[in-house]
XYZ file of C-alpha atoms in Angstrom:
663
model
C 85.759 71.720 67.975
C 84.703 72.663 71.236
C 81.570 74.175 72.514
C 82.525 76.055 75.866
C 82.829 78.790 77.853
C 86.000 80.409 78.149
C 87.602 79.948 81.657
C 88.043 82.268 84.031
C 88.044 83.560 88.087
C 88.200 86.536 89.713
C 88.988 85.348 92.952
C 92.481 83.208 92.808
C 95.389 84.477 93.296
C 96.010 88.639 92.396
C 93.250 90.916 93.379
C 92.340 92.179 89.483
C 89.958 95.366 89.284
C 86.704 95.327 86.789
C 88.906 96.363 83.917
C 91.697 94.560 84.165
C 89.700 90.602 84.358
C 87.983 91.843 81.395
C 90.474 92.869 79.261
C 92.679 89.422 80.408
C 89.821 87.568 78.870
C 89.950 89.119 75.747
C 93.529 89.095 75.570
C 94.476 85.633 77.110
C 91.640 83.730 76.862
C 90.532 84.908 73.749
C 93.543 85.568 71.613
C 95.814 84.119 73.361
C 94.199 80.764 73.069
C 94.122 81.005 69.203
C 98.030 79.941 69.678
C 97.893 76.081 69.501
C 99.093 73.586 67.561
C 100.452 74.411 63.881
C 98.549 78.118 64.806
C 101.265 78.930 67.194
C 103.099 81.282 65.223
C 101.501 82.040 62.534
C 100.031 86.192 62.492
C 96.277 86.090 62.086
C 93.698 88.270 61.085
C 90.946 89.355 64.011
C 87.016 89.784 62.775
C 84.444 91.650 64.780
C 81.077 93.650 64.585
C 80.363 97.425 65.431
C 79.691 96.276 68.819
C 81.877 93.367 69.556
C 85.183 95.899 68.116
C 84.020 98.720 70.292
C 83.744 96.142 73.667
C 87.241 95.288 72.397
C 88.447 99.053 72.278
C 87.274 100.111 75.895
C 89.421 97.128 77.224
C 92.519 96.919 75.146
C 94.561 99.007 72.974
C 95.964 98.013 69.557
C 99.542 97.556 70.945
C 97.650 94.655 73.168
C 96.252 92.849 70.108
C 99.313 92.976 67.949
C 101.347 91.872 70.583
C 98.820 88.379 71.339
C 99.809 87.981 66.927
C 97.019 89.789 65.160
C 98.482 91.495 62.462
C 94.966 92.951 61.069
C 91.059 93.958 62.584
C 88.826 93.822 60.155
C 84.963 94.493 60.164
C 82.748 91.119 59.043
C 80.575 93.162 57.096
C 82.943 95.176 54.923
C 84.671 93.376 51.900
C 87.777 91.691 53.044
C 90.833 90.329 50.847
C 91.040 86.592 51.040
C 93.892 85.420 53.321
C 93.728 81.621 52.500
C 97.279 81.470 54.476
C 96.337 82.993 57.474
C 93.766 82.146 60.403
C 91.072 84.325 61.213
C 89.820 85.134 65.112
C 85.756 85.899 64.823
C 84.507 88.174 67.642
C 81.134 88.612 67.074
C 77.436 88.940 68.717
C 75.572 85.342 68.284
C 73.341 86.770 65.699
C 71.916 85.314 62.953
C 73.056 87.828 60.423
C 76.757 87.177 61.927
C 76.659 83.465 61.608
C 75.389 84.063 57.676
C 78.542 86.555 56.872
C 80.774 83.926 58.948
C 79.789 80.630 57.025
C 80.043 82.836 53.962
C 83.475 83.172 54.495
C 84.744 80.131 55.183
C 82.469 77.627 52.919
C 82.973 76.593 49.886
C 86.669 75.302 48.032
C 87.801 78.941 48.524
C 87.581 80.379 51.992
C 88.961 83.423 52.750
C 90.781 81.947 56.073
C 92.654 79.139 56.814
C 91.027 78.158 60.029
C 89.095 80.112 62.010
C 88.254 80.727 66.095
C 84.834 81.640 66.733
C 84.408 83.747 69.654
C 80.527 84.792 70.980
C 79.967 87.912 72.996
C 76.981 86.250 74.232
C 75.298 82.921 74.534
C 74.364 81.703 71.159
C 70.998 79.616 70.313
C 70.756 75.997 69.761
C 69.555 76.860 66.005
C 72.456 78.860 65.346
C 74.580 76.310 66.061
C 72.544 73.558 64.384
C 73.284 75.956 61.630
C 76.845 75.823 61.717
C 76.948 72.080 62.206
C 75.168 71.370 59.026
C 77.389 73.490 56.588
C 80.511 70.285 55.990
C 82.605 72.398 54.248
C 82.605 74.612 57.122
C 82.997 72.177 60.147
C 86.598 71.261 59.723
C 87.771 74.621 59.198
C 86.476 75.541 62.846
C 89.095 74.949 65.477
C 87.408 76.615 68.334
C 83.692 77.625 68.859
C 82.685 79.024 72.508
C 80.705 81.752 74.300
C 83.339 84.660 75.438
C 79.921 86.257 77.397
C 81.562 89.639 77.427
C 78.897 91.569 75.853
C 79.517 95.204 77.619
C 82.067 98.417 77.448
C 84.882 98.526 80.390
C 84.343 102.760 80.368
C 86.105 102.640 83.694
C 88.392 100.716 85.888
C 85.366 100.500 87.821
C 82.256 101.114 85.268
C 80.624 99.841 82.189
C 77.849 100.542 80.483
C 75.462 98.411 78.148
C 75.675 101.107 74.851
C 71.834 101.605 75.450
C 71.965 105.230 74.202
C 68.550 105.231 73.697
C 66.886 104.130 76.756
C 65.678 107.140 78.848
C 63.821 107.088 75.449
C 62.585 103.974 74.919
C 61.921 103.322 78.453
C 60.588 106.677 79.927
C 58.951 108.306 76.965
C 55.553 109.475 76.883
C 54.725 106.737 73.566
C 52.357 104.607 75.223
C 53.996 101.122 73.029
C 55.630 99.453 75.669
C 57.398 96.734 72.702
C 59.954 99.364 72.550
C 60.601 99.036 76.327
C 60.951 95.630 76.273
C 63.369 94.790 73.881
C 65.537 97.899 75.033
C 65.323 96.266 78.708
C 65.800 92.523 77.353
C 69.187 94.113 75.654
C 70.611 95.302 78.648
C 69.645 92.335 80.853
C 71.561 89.942 78.735
C 74.332 92.108 78.750
C 74.267 92.866 82.640
C 74.398 88.759 82.984
C 77.684 88.579 80.961
C 79.403 91.088 83.362
C 78.465 88.298 85.848
C 79.851 85.306 83.738
C 82.720 87.145 82.621
C 83.714 88.020 86.647
C 82.409 84.699 87.778
C 80.613 86.306 90.308
C 76.490 85.318 91.357
C 75.128 88.440 92.989
C 72.506 88.921 95.101
C 70.215 91.111 93.081
C 68.104 93.635 95.048
C 66.424 96.610 93.026
C 63.852 99.555 93.579
C 60.666 98.736 93.933
C 57.216 100.362 92.585
C 55.777 103.201 94.870
C 52.356 103.727 94.257
C 50.715 107.102 95.385
C 48.168 105.239 96.604
C 45.380 102.256 96.409
C 44.126 103.989 93.475
C 46.888 104.401 91.391
C 48.063 102.326 88.436
C 51.149 101.309 88.348
C 53.103 101.712 85.293
C 55.554 100.171 82.539
C 57.992 103.158 83.866
C 57.527 102.106 87.353
C 58.046 98.608 86.800
C 62.055 99.559 84.986
C 64.029 98.311 88.082
C 61.847 95.213 88.826
C 61.402 93.563 85.299
C 65.435 94.472 84.677
C 66.319 92.314 87.917
C 63.690 89.534 86.635
C 65.765 89.834 83.064
C 69.630 89.821 85.143
C 68.499 87.183 87.381
C 67.507 84.687 84.277
C 70.480 85.410 82.145
C 72.461 84.341 85.417
C 70.465 81.075 85.948
C 71.846 80.103 82.231
C 75.299 80.655 83.705
C 74.661 78.163 86.614
C 76.565 75.225 84.731
C 79.754 77.111 83.642
C 82.980 75.619 84.752
C 84.073 77.793 88.029
C 80.655 79.425 88.284
C 80.290 80.321 92.266
C 77.334 77.721 93.654
C 76.017 80.518 96.403
C 76.477 84.541 96.522
C 79.367 86.369 95.936
C 78.697 89.729 95.443
C 75.889 92.157 95.597
C 74.006 94.147 92.788
C 71.514 96.863 93.312
C 69.484 97.868 90.317
C 68.042 101.651 90.245
C 66.640 104.149 87.519
C 67.147 107.494 86.369
C 64.516 108.365 88.487
C 66.265 107.979 91.613
C 68.286 111.118 91.012
C 67.559 113.824 88.456
C 69.606 116.141 89.936
C 72.997 114.511 89.352
C 72.915 114.510 86.064
C 72.457 118.540 85.298
C 74.016 120.344 88.197
C 77.504 121.066 87.882
C 79.785 119.043 89.253
C 83.408 120.320 90.043
C 85.760 118.052 89.996
C 88.416 117.830 87.218
C 87.174 114.738 85.081
C 83.374 116.602 85.184
C 84.351 119.756 84.696
C 86.331 118.612 81.405
C 83.412 116.868 79.802
C 81.301 119.355 80.600
C 82.673 122.640 80.276
C 85.077 121.949 76.945
C 84.236 120.396 73.292
C 85.546 117.213 74.205
C 84.523 114.306 71.188
C 84.326 111.175 73.791
C 87.542 111.605 75.622
C 89.890 113.088 72.868
C 90.666 116.816 73.601
C 92.235 118.592 71.070
C 95.337 121.232 71.532
C 98.246 123.034 70.226
C 101.661 122.343 70.821
C 104.650 124.435 69.678
C 106.079 123.367 66.192
C 109.399 121.444 66.344
C 110.446 123.788 63.119
C 109.892 127.001 64.518
C 106.572 126.765 62.502
C 103.034 127.887 63.493
C 102.099 125.532 66.661
C 100.401 121.782 65.541
C 97.617 120.750 66.316
C 97.820 117.560 68.615
C 94.770 114.740 69.962
C 95.560 113.356 73.054
C 93.023 110.779 74.772
C 92.183 111.912 78.892
C 92.406 108.385 79.933
C 94.131 106.181 82.762
C 97.535 105.581 81.011
C 98.055 108.925 81.720
C 99.450 109.308 85.427
C 98.571 113.027 85.736
C 95.070 112.278 84.467
C 94.490 109.309 87.124
C 95.898 111.391 89.753
C 94.030 114.252 89.727
C 90.597 113.037 87.622
C 88.155 113.260 90.860
C 89.871 116.460 92.694
C 88.271 119.737 92.584
C 89.165 121.742 89.954
C 90.901 124.354 92.663
C 92.808 121.594 94.295
C 93.668 120.178 90.467
C 94.916 123.718 89.757
C 96.748 124.402 92.443
C 98.353 120.569 92.108
C 99.269 121.210 88.759
C 101.173 124.628 89.875
C 102.939 123.101 92.663
C 104.563 119.968 90.309
C 105.458 122.849 87.591
C 107.181 124.725 90.277
C 109.028 121.929 91.839
C 110.143 120.905 87.957
C 112.117 124.583 87.530
C 113.373 123.713 91.336
C 114.882 120.734 90.045
C 116.028 122.024 87.009
C 118.798 124.304 86.459
C 118.150 125.063 82.538
C 115.014 126.553 84.205
C 116.317 128.228 86.881
C 118.649 130.305 84.579
C 115.401 131.021 82.297
C 113.638 132.223 86.094
C 116.249 134.604 86.814
C 116.364 136.140 83.569
C 112.972 137.191 84.547
C 111.956 140.761 86.740
C 111.281 138.581 89.650
C 107.713 137.732 91.492
C 105.993 134.675 91.661
C 105.314 133.334 88.083
C 101.540 132.379 86.864
C 101.313 129.173 85.942
C 100.903 129.823 82.204
C 104.164 131.040 82.574
C 105.789 128.336 84.328
C 104.231 126.371 81.253
C 105.805 128.682 78.456
C 109.103 128.512 80.374
C 108.908 124.362 80.630
C 108.255 123.975 76.823
C 111.063 125.981 76.174
C 113.336 123.504 77.630
C 115.324 121.238 75.493
C 115.137 118.112 77.818
C 111.310 119.065 77.281
C 110.183 115.580 78.075
C 107.127 113.223 77.893
C 106.650 113.435 81.422
C 106.431 117.466 81.273
C 104.725 117.363 78.003
C 101.716 115.916 80.087
C 101.782 118.600 83.284
C 101.803 120.678 80.362
C 99.005 119.505 78.769
C 96.998 119.527 82.006
C 97.743 123.426 83.085
C 96.635 124.566 79.971
C 92.825 122.582 80.284
C 92.532 123.629 83.849
C 93.393 126.766 82.632
C 91.022 126.901 80.031
C 88.366 125.337 82.439
C 89.479 128.688 84.635
C 89.017 131.032 82.580
C 85.159 129.286 81.441
C 84.324 129.325 84.926
C 85.304 133.254 85.688
C 83.382 134.335 82.254
C 80.561 132.375 82.748
C 79.942 133.505 86.206
C 79.730 129.736 86.895
C 81.042 130.461 90.584
C 77.803 132.295 91.620
C 75.549 129.579 89.636
C 77.347 126.921 91.233
C 76.314 128.119 95.191
C 72.818 128.911 94.069
C 72.441 124.865 92.713
C 74.219 123.579 95.956
C 72.158 126.178 98.168
C 68.534 124.526 96.599
C 69.627 121.332 96.966
C 70.779 121.921 100.504
C 67.707 124.220 100.746
C 69.424 127.283 101.681
C 68.001 129.123 98.569
C 64.400 128.825 97.000
C 61.891 130.512 94.369
C 62.868 134.091 95.126
C 66.403 133.375 94.488
C 66.283 131.858 91.260
C 64.205 134.574 90.209
C 66.391 137.019 91.697
C 69.554 135.470 89.676
C 67.479 135.323 86.520
C 66.263 139.226 87.056
C 69.938 140.222 87.661
C 72.091 137.941 85.857
C 70.509 138.336 82.177
C 73.871 137.309 80.230
C 73.697 133.618 81.529
C 74.284 131.663 78.487
C 70.706 129.514 77.951
C 72.618 126.430 79.056
C 72.942 127.094 82.776
C 69.920 128.476 83.098
C 67.647 125.770 81.482
C 69.856 123.804 83.950
C 68.744 126.041 87.010
C 65.421 125.684 86.226
C 65.439 121.761 85.634
C 67.219 120.989 89.719
C 64.256 123.513 90.506
C 61.340 121.429 89.362
C 62.861 118.788 90.651
C 62.530 120.597 94.176
C 59.644 122.513 93.566
C 57.671 120.325 90.863
C 54.415 122.064 91.846
C 55.639 125.655 90.657
C 56.167 124.673 87.260
C 52.102 124.145 86.732
C 50.243 125.818 83.902
C 50.121 129.682 84.055
C 53.648 129.298 86.654
C 55.051 127.439 84.295
C 55.132 129.797 81.554
C 55.853 132.711 83.616
C 59.211 131.433 84.791
C 60.384 130.017 81.173
C 59.492 134.279 79.791
C 61.794 135.040 82.819
C 64.286 133.381 81.564
C 63.802 133.728 78.131
C 63.908 130.266 76.712
C 62.146 128.733 73.952
C 59.256 126.253 74.497
C 62.266 123.402 73.185
C 64.112 124.193 76.026
C 61.083 123.992 78.319
C 60.505 120.582 76.872
C 63.847 119.341 79.378
C 62.334 121.081 81.942
C 58.628 119.523 81.923
C 59.821 116.326 80.948
C 61.790 116.057 84.210
C 58.445 114.551 85.314
C 58.158 111.233 83.199
C 61.447 110.313 85.492
C 59.533 110.758 89.110
C 57.257 107.262 88.437
C 53.932 109.297 88.176
C 53.079 112.000 85.664
C 50.051 112.605 87.831
C 51.232 115.392 89.828
C 48.505 116.653 91.245
C 47.728 113.568 93.566
C 51.222 114.345 95.397
C 52.904 117.459 94.059
C 56.337 116.020 96.190
C 55.724 112.359 94.892
C 56.635 112.418 91.408
C 60.265 113.371 92.334
C 60.774 110.944 95.249
C 62.400 113.526 97.563
C 61.412 114.313 101.436
C 61.066 117.585 101.984
C 58.152 119.039 104.751
C 55.678 120.627 101.649
C 54.798 123.056 104.567
C 58.481 124.697 105.097
C 59.072 127.452 102.399
C 62.579 126.195 101.476
C 62.585 122.480 100.849
C 65.600 120.315 100.919
C 66.758 117.478 98.103
C 69.736 116.155 100.019
C 70.675 115.942 104.064
C 73.786 117.259 105.119
C 76.669 114.564 105.458
C 77.632 114.509 108.742
C 81.059 113.751 109.497
C 82.333 114.368 106.473
C 83.877 117.918 106.103
C 83.914 119.560 102.780
C 86.902 121.209 101.791
C 86.293 123.268 99.197
C 83.737 125.432 98.051
C 80.808 123.713 95.791
C 81.769 120.426 96.913
C 78.822 119.726 98.948
C 76.295 117.772 96.354
C 76.505 114.283 96.107
C 74.395 111.997 94.489
C 72.267 109.894 96.262
C 73.450 106.609 95.504
C 76.605 107.572 97.199
C 73.844 107.011 100.573
C 72.237 103.798 98.983
C 75.910 102.434 98.942
C 77.018 102.901 102.113
C 73.798 101.815 103.528
C 73.853 98.344 101.099
C 77.229 97.689 102.241
C 76.067 98.253 106.394
C 72.831 95.827 105.700
C 70.422 99.133 106.409
C 68.664 99.718 102.969
C 65.064 98.702 103.332
C 64.400 95.757 102.426
C 60.553 96.955 100.879
C 61.832 99.785 98.950
C 64.567 97.570 97.868
C 63.760 93.510 97.891
C 65.946 90.603 97.120
C 65.068 88.210 94.699
C 67.332 86.088 96.216
C 66.577 86.870 99.821
C 70.075 86.843 101.404
C 70.336 85.145 104.914
C 70.832 86.899 108.218
C 74.497 86.079 107.962
C 75.044 87.480 104.482
C 76.029 90.756 106.380
C 78.570 90.906 109.427
C 76.190 93.879 110.965
C 72.788 94.698 110.239
C 71.306 97.264 111.411
C 67.786 97.269 110.763
C 66.763 99.382 113.753
C 68.189 102.281 112.307
C 66.453 102.386 108.896
C 63.194 103.432 110.191
C 64.349 106.249 112.756
C 64.059 109.841 111.420
C 67.681 111.938 111.099
C 68.374 113.490 114.017
C 67.573 117.401 113.791
C 70.422 119.647 112.086
C 70.611 123.192 110.840
C 71.510 124.111 107.887
C 73.216 127.385 108.551
C 75.169 125.913 111.340
C 78.340 125.167 109.398
C 82.051 126.132 108.838
C 82.038 128.489 105.840
C 83.734 126.512 103.223
C 86.900 127.801 100.904
C 88.828 127.281 97.896
C 92.014 126.036 99.823
C 92.758 123.454 101.504
C 95.598 121.593 103.513
C 98.384 120.583 101.291
C 98.397 117.025 103.215
C 94.874 115.860 102.935
C 94.824 112.392 101.717
C 91.587 112.398 99.254
C 91.913 108.917 98.318
C 92.525 109.835 94.841
C 96.016 111.558 94.963
C 98.801 109.205 93.455
C 100.682 108.713 96.193
C 96.954 107.421 97.694
C 96.546 105.025 94.816
C 99.458 103.544 95.138
C 98.985 103.405 98.707
C 95.915 101.707 98.882
C 96.069 99.593 95.953
C 99.125 98.082 97.032
C 97.582 97.031 99.989
C 94.266 97.287 100.716
C 92.926 95.864 97.393
C 94.642 92.518 99.019
C 91.772 92.587 101.790
C 88.909 93.441 99.218
C 85.468 92.496 100.713
C 82.845 91.345 97.984
C 82.360 93.478 94.949
C 79.212 95.834 95.118
C 77.576 96.552 91.817
C 75.017 99.669 91.258
C 73.242 99.663 87.938
C 71.555 102.973 86.743
C 68.568 102.504 83.816
C 68.675 105.741 81.580
C 72.508 106.978 81.960
C 75.141 107.424 84.807
C 76.826 110.570 85.493
C 80.919 111.069 86.060
C 79.659 111.914 89.922
C 78.498 108.725 90.560
C 81.503 107.224 89.117
C 83.731 109.274 90.899
C 81.090 107.978 94.329
C 81.898 104.386 93.618
C 85.809 105.367 93.571
C 85.194 107.299 96.773
C 83.121 104.556 98.744
C 85.698 101.565 96.979
C 88.692 103.065 99.395
C 86.290 103.832 102.287
C 84.508 100.423 102.196
C 87.158 98.005 101.252
C 84.955 96.849 98.529
C 85.139 97.480 95.132
C 82.120 99.427 94.048
C 81.617 98.821 89.948
C 79.039 101.284 88.026
C 77.236 99.939 85.062
C 74.704 101.523 83.308
C 72.703 102.085 80.026
C 75.027 104.936 79.220
C 77.564 107.800 80.602
C 76.310 110.923 80.178
C 77.563 114.502 80.574
C 74.950 117.055 81.076
C 74.586 118.148 77.480
C 73.987 114.814 76.202
C 71.049 114.307 78.886
C 69.345 117.012 78.826
C 69.367 116.400 74.481
C 67.770 112.712 75.320
C 64.985 114.521 78.201
C 63.963 116.525 75.400
C 63.399 113.882 72.988
C 61.354 111.866 75.533
C 58.310 114.035 73.930
C 59.639 114.600 70.720
C 59.662 111.444 68.437
C 60.505 113.052 65.268
C 64.147 114.259 66.189
C 66.859 112.497 66.858
C 69.716 112.709 68.902
C 72.056 114.363 66.505
C 69.420 116.813 65.842
C 68.871 118.328 69.372
C 71.383 120.467 70.682
C 71.253 122.485 73.625
């Protein structure tokens, strides 16, 4: 029996992204390592708990697991059939309950399995190891006892979550008892530390410092969330310093933030294909249900599909603007028909004129050689069509314009009042999101009677306004009277009639209408990469030496931004040149993957406590190409706007559960 950690290094050989490394470790270091001695050719049972089954499913497909010799996957807490001729692989959390279940399986005269390979998702305590060693009937049946140190969900090639779904409520709620918050941060810190153990990366740990409004203001638990988490992650990483191949010096950067850094990103309408799918369609996770023509000429059949990386069309379009995605899909359909004679005959039988994408889709579906490739294309034509119809029917473009104008200081309170009085048929959720953006920029407009008047104007029930007011709890201090701007950490002139929560991005032409908005982390990551992130605001636990950054522009940190006009922009359009390279098209992905990844700089990890957004994940992909450094986003959860609003409502409604609340 060996008590060791699996060996891994992300620096040797071919460059692999974050999720590829996680997948390789699970398949090769864990499952493949069980193919030893007389266990080489036998099929095995894989036993997991509720958390590790998700860890596995986010990184690997069932076919991958079967290929490694696993014929059966079981839940450790379910009653299981004895298979005394088979070996078992346990991938479990190192909890007392799991260890008791494992010992129960393997002890006595009739164990459930022949031999056991045991892998823990995070470090196991000495007490539990001793507990296992005491059972003399189990000991000879254990082939391996290892710590995998992999306890996170790889939700994206460059993203992970720690599965703390209630983090917002437990850390930012108005409950005075912070024990839940401390426990939540401990779990989060341990799981983040396993990311670095898994990748064999030793980070510089930076975090957003607590900001006091003045000397008389007490620093609250909420203010210290990034500080406490940074300390917890650091403690966790220190335990891994003795692992084989763990770096002795820093190899990457970690920046720890919380949701207060940007309260607008989780609420505003994000206009990319991925975000629109999850915002406007009732997806269950990444699962989309659609109807396909019956093969037996009967009624249409329902089919479930997953919108994930294995779909090349999804991979190409997910970060594209919805209008761009729709254009590209139309082009793909047109190209297919122009190269297909059967399709041309059908096309010729029509009465001329340019066909809509929907008509092209129906034509292609009628072809006998209707292939898997066209199946995927047809699926995305249907999805994009559904999204565009929703945008038209709900007047979303006008609302989206107002949202972005508010954020960039081109619209104010009067514009919102005008919208609410003239667009009374706007759905409740969209009015709520508009008011939440407004309160993030103009918190003082929601104090006392003013807030009630806005609520009446919007015709929103009190539970919705609860979400608006609870946004203040993310602001670092609930005392907004001392500084009406401090609670929302926005930089603007209090005397200006219209305030901006974002500066225009210089040097970046936005080719699509409603694509001006960018999450705050984009600015922070770029500053971090250049060595321009202020050390007072973002201290480092292991202060980097001056040689760490090739360039340092500390002088630029305190300079005020150059004056610019918000009105002097070129008017954005809903169309753009076809030859532009946005870094996300399939050609672009292949081009960058084959050349740039070999020359990648050190990784940047950004962790957001309280839920990350799809716009923030998109930015990490964009900046990976731009900075030539893989940017990995971590968070307690990945939230779409409806989920985030539900969680906000719960900050002051402890008697409700996530399932009870729907917006």
